[in-house]
């Protein structure tokens, strides 16, 4: 069988709602890898956000920051970053509008002053933090809270590849209208962040541009490429491959362009599709 290249979105695709890789996916990916097929993450997350659970998979590399970063066999082949002065002006805008944010780079995730407290408030949804239910809710995001760096002195503003913002102050459209000509703007793919939150990346950089670059680097035709996704930021990813496979929990926008639909992550969706295509 011809070797296939498989691109995996992370949140809601490779990982379930709790952020864990289902055992069915782990076993299927490992089995397919042993048959010579290669797997790459293709995620909005930056490298610093990739958990050990995910990195334990037999991966050949990753596309991160929504297409701004690309690594193949431990070699960085693409890394797009913000122009420093433009980034600083963006940060001033977010602060002025009381929008919490985190700067994403390979060195870490750098949080705005009140981001940690805001995230805890959101996930608690009115539940007292000291209650058993409150503790359990906070625990679901503790892995992410542990990644946040809250010392501005440690930020290298020349090495930021994406900005994610958690916004409950002004309409998303106001942020979009202000910056869509300068940056790549998308609504947040994390529902709990709220409908007015979003992600800001390098202009004209997305998952398709990165996949095209990676496949060209490897000398592989996209007819031998598959992708799994669930969110609206995966639409471009599906345009870059021969077969786009939407998870059962995918948004309507992605389902409309998917070639196939499989089950949800926790119901064995990735394993079922890999078996269907003969990769396992």
mmCIF file of C-alpha atoms in Angstrom:
data_model
loop_
_atom_site.group_PDB
_atom_site.id
_atom_site.type_symbol
_atom_site.label_atom_id
_atom_site.label_comp_id
_atom_site.label_asym_id
_atom_site.label_seq_id
_atom_site.Cartn_x
_atom_site.Cartn_y
_atom_site.Cartn_z
ATOM 1 C CA UNK A 1 0.000 0.000 0.000
ATOM 2 C CA UNK A 2 1.234 3.523 -0.793
ATOM 3 C CA UNK A 3 2.443 5.395 2.261
ATOM 4 C CA UNK A 4 -0.117 7.884 3.519
ATOM 5 C CA UNK A 5 0.443 11.152 5.338
ATOM 6 C CA UNK A 6 -2.167 11.848 8.005
ATOM 7 C CA UNK A 7 -2.760 15.261 9.562
ATOM 8 C CA UNK A 8 -4.427 15.394 12.976
ATOM 9 C CA UNK A 9 -6.110 18.351 14.574
ATOM 10 C CA UNK A 10 -5.771 18.108 18.358
ATOM 11 C CA UNK A 11 -8.669 19.583 20.343
ATOM 12 C CA UNK A 12 -11.943 17.798 19.654
ATOM 13 C CA UNK A 13 -10.268 15.490 17.135
ATOM 14 C CA UNK A 14 -7.237 13.640 18.444
ATOM 15 C CA UNK A 15 -8.186 14.486 22.027
ATOM 16 C CA UNK A 16 -11.562 14.154 23.717
ATOM 17 C CA UNK A 17 -13.279 16.936 25.677
ATOM 18 C CA UNK A 18 -11.049 16.223 28.677
ATOM 19 C CA UNK A 19 -7.918 16.731 26.568
ATOM 20 C CA UNK A 20 -6.931 13.061 26.574
ATOM 21 C CA UNK A 21 -5.980 10.849 23.630
ATOM 22 C CA UNK A 22 -8.450 7.912 23.590
ATOM 23 C CA UNK A 23 -6.784 4.539 23.763
ATOM 24 C CA UNK A 24 -8.483 3.488 20.508
ATOM 25 C CA UNK A 25 -6.767 6.349 18.664
ATOM 26 C CA UNK A 26 -3.423 5.651 20.306
ATOM 27 C CA UNK A 27 -3.472 1.991 19.313
ATOM 28 C CA UNK A 28 -4.654 2.661 15.747
ATOM 29 C CA UNK A 29 -2.075 5.394 15.118
ATOM 30 C CA UNK A 30 0.693 3.175 16.499
ATOM 31 C CA UNK A 31 -0.411 0.266 14.298
ATOM 32 C CA UNK A 32 -0.616 2.458 11.180
ATOM 33 C CA UNK A 33 2.804 3.934 11.921
ATOM 34 C CA UNK A 34 4.283 0.431 12.071
ATOM 35 C CA UNK A 35 2.924 -0.107 8.548
ATOM 36 C CA UNK A 36 4.911 2.888 7.334
ATOM 37 C CA UNK A 37 2.300 5.654 7.405
ATOM 38 C CA UNK A 38 3.273 9.025 8.870
ATOM 39 C CA UNK A 39 1.323 11.246 11.254
ATOM 40 C CA UNK A 40 1.606 14.981 11.790
ATOM 41 C CA UNK A 41 -0.247 17.197 14.207
ATOM 42 C CA UNK A 42 -2.000 20.092 12.492
ATOM 43 C CA UNK A 43 -3.269 22.309 15.248
ATOM 44 C CA UNK A 44 -3.972 25.828 16.368
ATOM 45 C CA UNK A 45 -1.911 25.071 19.453
ATOM 46 C CA UNK A 46 1.662 26.278 19.604
ATOM 47 C CA UNK A 47 4.434 23.815 20.388
ATOM 48 C CA UNK A 48 4.503 24.796 24.056
ATOM 49 C CA UNK A 49 0.857 23.655 24.408
ATOM 50 C CA UNK A 50 1.406 20.103 23.189
ATOM 51 C CA UNK A 51 1.020 17.715 26.119
ATOM 52 C CA UNK A 52 3.197 14.727 26.894
ATOM 53 C CA UNK A 53 0.188 12.498 26.235
ATOM 54 C CA UNK A 54 0.111 13.700 22.622
ATOM 55 C CA UNK A 55 3.894 13.763 22.162
ATOM 56 C CA UNK A 56 4.043 10.112 23.216
ATOM 57 C CA UNK A 57 2.414 9.180 19.890
ATOM 58 C CA UNK A 58 4.633 8.102 16.963
ATOM 59 C CA UNK A 59 4.600 11.480 15.224
ATOM 60 C CA UNK A 60 6.788 12.565 12.338
ATOM 61 C CA UNK A 61 6.302 16.230 13.142
ATOM 62 C CA UNK A 62 3.761 18.967 13.608
ATOM 63 C CA UNK A 63 2.112 22.005 12.162
ATOM 64 C CA UNK A 64 1.360 24.417 14.986
ATOM 65 C CA UNK A 65 0.115 27.948 15.622
ATOM 66 C CA UNK A 66 -2.596 27.445 13.003
ATOM 67 C CA UNK A 67 0.013 27.062 10.262
ATOM 68 C CA UNK A 68 2.697 29.432 11.492
ATOM 69 C CA UNK A 69 5.087 26.704 12.632
ATOM 70 C CA UNK A 70 6.148 23.473 10.960
ATOM 71 C CA UNK A 71 8.514 20.794 12.185
ATOM 72 C CA UNK A 72 9.439 17.613 10.293
ATOM 73 C CA UNK A 73 11.576 14.860 11.805
ATOM 74 C CA UNK A 74 12.841 17.293 14.494
ATOM 75 C CA UNK A 75 13.790 19.905 11.871
ATOM 76 C CA UNK A 76 12.035 23.283 11.889
ATOM 77 C CA UNK A 77 11.185 24.026 8.265
ATOM 78 C CA UNK A 78 8.809 26.958 8.832
ATOM 79 C CA UNK A 79 8.393 29.497 11.625
ATOM 80 C CA UNK A 80 6.414 32.700 11.088
ATOM 81 C CA UNK A 81 6.382 35.329 13.840
ATOM 82 C CA UNK A 82 4.794 38.735 14.417
ATOM 83 C CA UNK A 83 6.584 41.965 13.661
ATOM 84 C CA UNK A 84 7.392 43.284 17.133
ATOM 85 C CA UNK A 85 5.977 46.792 16.858
ATOM 86 C CA UNK A 86 2.698 45.558 15.348
ATOM 87 C CA UNK A 87 2.409 42.995 18.153
ATOM 88 C CA UNK A 88 2.952 45.635 20.832
ATOM 89 C CA UNK A 89 0.224 47.828 19.313
ATOM 90 C CA UNK A 90 -2.135 44.825 19.302
ATOM 91 C CA UNK A 91 -1.385 44.155 22.970
ATOM 92 C CA UNK A 92 -2.133 47.803 23.805
ATOM 93 C CA UNK A 93 -5.506 47.447 22.064
ATOM 94 C CA UNK A 94 -6.382 44.297 24.019
ATOM 95 C CA UNK A 95 -5.390 45.891 27.319
ATOM 96 C CA UNK A 96 -7.333 49.069 26.567
ATOM 97 C CA UNK A 97 -10.464 47.002 25.938
ATOM 98 C CA UNK A 98 -10.008 44.802 29.021
ATOM 99 C CA UNK A 99 -9.506 41.674 26.915
ATOM 100 C CA UNK A 100 -7.435 38.898 28.469
ATOM 101 C CA UNK A 101 -4.963 37.103 26.213
ATOM 102 C CA UNK A 102 -1.937 34.868 25.982
ATOM 103 C CA UNK A 103 1.009 35.171 23.627
ATOM 104 C CA UNK A 104 2.085 31.894 22.050
ATOM 105 C CA UNK A 105 5.688 31.073 21.246
ATOM 106 C CA UNK A 106 7.901 28.014 21.289
ATOM 107 C CA UNK A 107 9.338 29.318 24.551
ATOM 108 C CA UNK A 108 5.980 29.174 26.314
ATOM 109 C CA UNK A 109 2.552 30.734 26.782
ATOM 110 C CA UNK A 110 2.700 34.238 28.238
ATOM 111 C CA UNK A 111 -0.480 35.325 30.003
ATOM 112 C CA UNK A 112 -2.033 38.722 30.542
ATOM 113 C CA UNK A 113 -2.369 39.922 34.126
ATOM 114 C CA UNK A 114 -5.838 38.532 34.915
ATOM 115 C CA UNK A 115 -6.047 35.628 32.452
ATOM 116 C CA UNK A 116 -5.633 32.864 35.044
ATOM 117 C CA UNK A 117 -8.401 34.249 37.262
ATOM 118 C CA UNK A 118 -10.667 34.816 34.250
ATOM 119 C CA UNK A 119 -10.274 31.229 33.029
ATOM 120 C CA UNK A 120 -11.032 29.859 36.478
ATOM 121 C CA UNK A 121 -14.111 32.082 36.696
ATOM 122 C CA UNK A 122 -15.319 30.839 33.298
ATOM 123 C CA UNK A 123 -14.873 27.168 34.056
ATOM 124 C CA UNK A 124 -16.487 27.478 37.487
ATOM 125 C CA UNK A 125 -19.642 28.960 35.904
ATOM 126 C CA UNK A 126 -20.882 30.154 39.288
ATOM 127 C CA UNK A 127 -19.825 27.081 41.263
ATOM 128 C CA UNK A 128 -17.887 27.985 44.456
ATOM 129 C CA UNK A 129 -14.182 27.317 43.928
ATOM 130 C CA UNK A 130 -13.894 25.634 47.337
ATOM 131 C CA UNK A 131 -16.730 23.159 46.615
ATOM 132 C CA UNK A 132 -15.992 19.643 45.411
ATOM 133 C CA UNK A 133 -17.650 20.361 42.054
ATOM 134 C CA UNK A 134 -15.662 23.590 41.754
ATOM 135 C CA UNK A 135 -12.374 21.818 42.424
ATOM 136 C CA UNK A 136 -13.207 19.218 39.789
ATOM 137 C CA UNK A 137 -14.015 21.891 37.217
ATOM 138 C CA UNK A 138 -10.765 23.750 37.813
ATOM 139 C CA UNK A 139 -8.883 20.464 37.598
ATOM 140 C CA UNK A 140 -10.071 20.013 33.999
ATOM 141 C CA UNK A 141 -8.003 23.043 32.926
ATOM 142 C CA UNK A 142 -5.178 22.736 35.443
ATOM 143 C CA UNK A 143 -2.846 21.320 32.789
ATOM 144 C CA UNK A 144 -3.321 24.537 30.792
ATOM 145 C CA UNK A 145 -3.039 26.845 33.808
ATOM 146 C CA UNK A 146 0.272 25.173 34.631
ATOM 147 C CA UNK A 147 1.632 26.223 31.214
ATOM 148 C CA UNK A 148 0.946 29.932 31.706
ATOM 149 C CA UNK A 149 3.925 32.202 32.347
ATOM 150 C CA UNK A 150 2.926 35.412 34.110
ATOM 151 C CA UNK A 151 6.258 37.245 34.112
ATOM 152 C CA UNK A 152 6.300 39.864 31.332
ATOM 153 C CA UNK A 153 10.061 40.215 31.712
ATOM 154 C CA UNK A 154 10.467 36.742 30.202
ATOM 155 C CA UNK A 155 8.610 37.550 26.961
ATOM 156 C CA UNK A 156 10.631 37.612 23.755
ATOM 157 C CA UNK A 157 8.402 39.769 21.559
ATOM 158 C CA UNK A 158 10.406 38.738 18.497
ATOM 159 C CA UNK A 159 9.354 35.094 18.905
ATOM 160 C CA UNK A 160 5.537 35.232 19.147
ATOM 161 C CA UNK A 161 3.645 33.271 16.475
ATOM 162 C CA UNK A 162 0.031 33.619 17.661
ATOM 163 C CA UNK A 163 -2.169 35.512 20.097
ATOM 164 C CA UNK A 164 -5.265 33.968 21.653
ATOM 165 C CA UNK A 165 -7.718 36.249 23.414
ATOM 166 C CA UNK A 166 -10.531 35.594 25.870
ATOM 167 C CA UNK A 167 -13.011 38.386 25.398
ATOM 168 C CA UNK A 168 -16.226 39.240 27.209
ATOM 169 C CA UNK A 169 -15.869 43.008 26.877
ATOM 170 C CA UNK A 170 -16.611 43.925 23.260
ATOM 171 C CA UNK A 171 -18.099 42.082 20.253
ATOM 172 C CA UNK A 172 -15.718 39.826 18.348
ATOM 173 C CA UNK A 173 -16.634 41.762 15.206
ATOM 174 C CA UNK A 174 -15.055 44.878 16.670
ATOM 175 C CA UNK A 175 -11.724 43.109 17.116
ATOM 176 C CA UNK A 176 -12.042 41.497 13.686
ATOM 177 C CA UNK A 177 -12.848 44.760 11.929
ATOM 178 C CA UNK A 178 -9.924 46.465 13.610
ATOM 179 C CA UNK A 179 -7.319 43.872 12.620
ATOM 180 C CA UNK A 180 -8.490 41.504 9.849
ATOM 181 C CA UNK A 181 -6.564 43.392 7.168
ATOM 182 C CA UNK A 182 -3.348 43.132 9.148
ATOM 183 C CA UNK A 183 -3.619 39.711 10.782
ATOM 184 C CA UNK A 184 -5.267 36.323 10.252
ATOM 185 C CA UNK A 185 -8.383 36.413 12.435
ATOM 186 C CA UNK A 186 -10.581 33.498 13.508
ATOM 187 C CA UNK A 187 -13.158 33.014 16.234
ATOM 188 C CA UNK A 188 -12.023 30.803 19.069
ATOM 189 C CA UNK A 189 -12.465 27.068 18.523
ATOM 190 C CA UNK A 190 -12.731 26.574 22.309
ATOM 191 C CA UNK A 191 -16.460 26.972 23.142
ATOM 192 C CA UNK A 192 -15.922 27.672 26.846
ATOM 193 C CA UNK A 193 -13.913 30.806 25.956
ATOM 194 C CA UNK A 194 -17.085 32.382 24.566
ATOM 195 C CA UNK A 195 -18.301 33.504 21.158
ATOM 196 C CA UNK A 196 -16.434 36.825 21.253
ATOM 197 C CA UNK A 197 -13.050 35.253 21.890
ATOM 198 C CA UNK A 198 -10.640 34.415 19.119
ATOM 199 C CA UNK A 199 -7.178 33.792 17.724
ATOM 200 C CA UNK A 200 -4.875 36.175 15.878
ATOM 201 C CA UNK A 201 -2.160 34.854 13.599
ATOM 202 C CA UNK A 202 0.143 35.896 10.795
ATOM 203 C CA UNK A 203 -1.743 37.237 7.767
ATOM 204 C CA UNK A 204 -2.472 34.654 5.021
ATOM 205 C CA UNK A 205 -1.041 31.829 7.127
ATOM 206 C CA UNK A 206 -3.321 28.900 7.966
ATOM 207 C CA UNK A 207 -3.335 25.119 7.993
ATOM 208 C CA UNK A 208 -3.532 24.769 4.201
ATOM 209 C CA UNK A 209 -0.496 26.945 3.535
ATOM 210 C CA UNK A 210 1.515 24.916 6.032
ATOM 211 C CA UNK A 211 0.380 21.531 4.665
ATOM 212 C CA UNK A 212 1.208 22.624 1.117
ATOM 213 C CA UNK A 213 4.671 23.681 2.311
ATOM 214 C CA UNK A 214 5.230 20.441 4.237
ATOM 215 C CA UNK A 215 4.114 18.139 1.409
ATOM 216 C CA UNK A 216 6.318 20.019 -1.033
ATOM 217 C CA UNK A 217 9.235 19.657 1.387
ATOM 218 C CA UNK A 218 8.675 15.893 1.559
ATOM 219 C CA UNK A 219 8.009 15.562 -2.177
ATOM 220 C CA UNK A 220 4.633 13.919 -1.555
ATOM 221 C CA UNK A 221 1.479 14.484 -3.607
ATOM 222 C CA UNK A 222 -1.621 15.535 -1.670
ATOM 223 C CA UNK A 223 -3.514 12.560 -3.156
ATOM 224 C CA UNK A 224 -1.723 10.520 -0.495
ATOM 225 C CA UNK A 225 -2.739 12.828 2.343
ATOM 226 C CA UNK A 226 -5.666 12.573 4.766
ATOM 227 C CA UNK A 227 -6.762 14.918 7.529
ATOM 228 C CA UNK A 228 -8.961 14.665 10.614
ATOM 229 C CA UNK A 229 -10.665 17.735 12.071
ATOM 230 C CA UNK A 230 -13.686 19.124 13.881
ATOM 231 C CA UNK A 231 -13.568 22.936 13.802
ATOM 232 C CA UNK A 232 -14.093 25.792 11.382
ATOM 233 C CA UNK A 233 -10.328 26.389 11.323
ATOM 234 C CA UNK A 234 -9.986 22.939 9.709
ATOM 235 C CA UNK A 235 -11.807 23.958 6.510
ATOM 236 C CA UNK A 236 -8.541 25.082 4.885
ATOM 237 C CA UNK A 237 -6.849 21.894 6.074
ATOM 238 C CA UNK A 238 -9.405 19.798 4.192
ATOM 239 C CA UNK A 239 -8.724 21.844 1.050
ATOM 240 C CA UNK A 240 -5.082 20.755 1.199
ATOM 241 C CA UNK A 241 -5.628 16.965 1.258
ATOM 242 C CA UNK A 242 -7.342 14.326 -0.826
ATOM 243 C CA UNK A 243 -9.556 13.125 2.007
ATOM 244 C CA UNK A 244 -10.918 15.315 4.773
ATOM 245 C CA UNK A 245 -12.507 13.334 7.603
ATOM 246 C CA UNK A 246 -14.752 15.213 10.033
ATOM 247 C CA UNK A 247 -15.274 13.924 13.543
ATOM 248 C CA UNK A 248 -18.801 13.196 14.719
ATOM 249 C CA UNK A 249 -18.680 16.308 16.900
ATOM 250 C CA UNK A 250 -17.578 18.579 14.021
ATOM 251 C CA UNK A 251 -19.147 21.981 13.407
ATOM 252 C CA UNK A 252 -21.640 22.427 10.560
ATOM 253 C CA UNK A 253 -19.169 24.493 8.535
ATOM 254 C CA UNK A 254 -16.676 21.627 8.433
ATOM 255 C CA UNK A 255 -19.300 18.921 7.894
ATOM 256 C CA UNK A 256 -20.394 20.804 4.766
ATOM 257 C CA UNK A 257 -16.978 20.372 3.123
ATOM 258 C CA UNK A 258 -15.896 17.013 4.571
ATOM 259 C CA UNK A 259 -15.400 13.987 2.343
ATOM 260 C CA UNK A 260 -16.353 11.673 5.179
ATOM 261 C CA UNK A 261 -17.696 11.753 8.722
ATOM 262 C CA UNK A 262 -16.500 9.399 11.428
ATOM 263 C CA UNK A 263 -17.436 8.973 15.094
ATOM 264 C CA UNK A 264 -16.521 11.274 17.959
ATOM 265 C CA UNK A 265 -12.999 10.955 19.441
ATOM 266 C CA UNK A 266 -14.173 9.097 22.527
ATOM 267 C CA UNK A 267 -16.219 6.715 20.368
ATOM 268 C CA UNK A 268 -13.241 5.533 18.330
ATOM 269 C CA UNK A 269 -13.608 7.916 15.368
ATOM 270 C CA UNK A 270 -9.952 8.005 14.361
ATOM 271 C CA UNK A 271 -9.488 4.250 14.729
ATOM 272 C CA UNK A 272 -12.611 3.519 12.654
ATOM 273 C CA UNK A 273 -11.504 5.776 9.803
ATOM 274 C CA UNK A 274 -7.937 4.452 9.742
ATOM 275 C CA UNK A 275 -9.332 0.927 9.547
ATOM 276 C CA UNK A 276 -11.746 1.915 6.777
ATOM 277 C CA UNK A 277 -8.886 3.270 4.682
ATOM 278 C CA UNK A 278 -6.739 0.196 5.259
ATOM 279 C CA UNK A 279 -4.040 1.966 7.221
ATOM 280 C CA UNK A 280 -4.412 -0.394 10.180
#
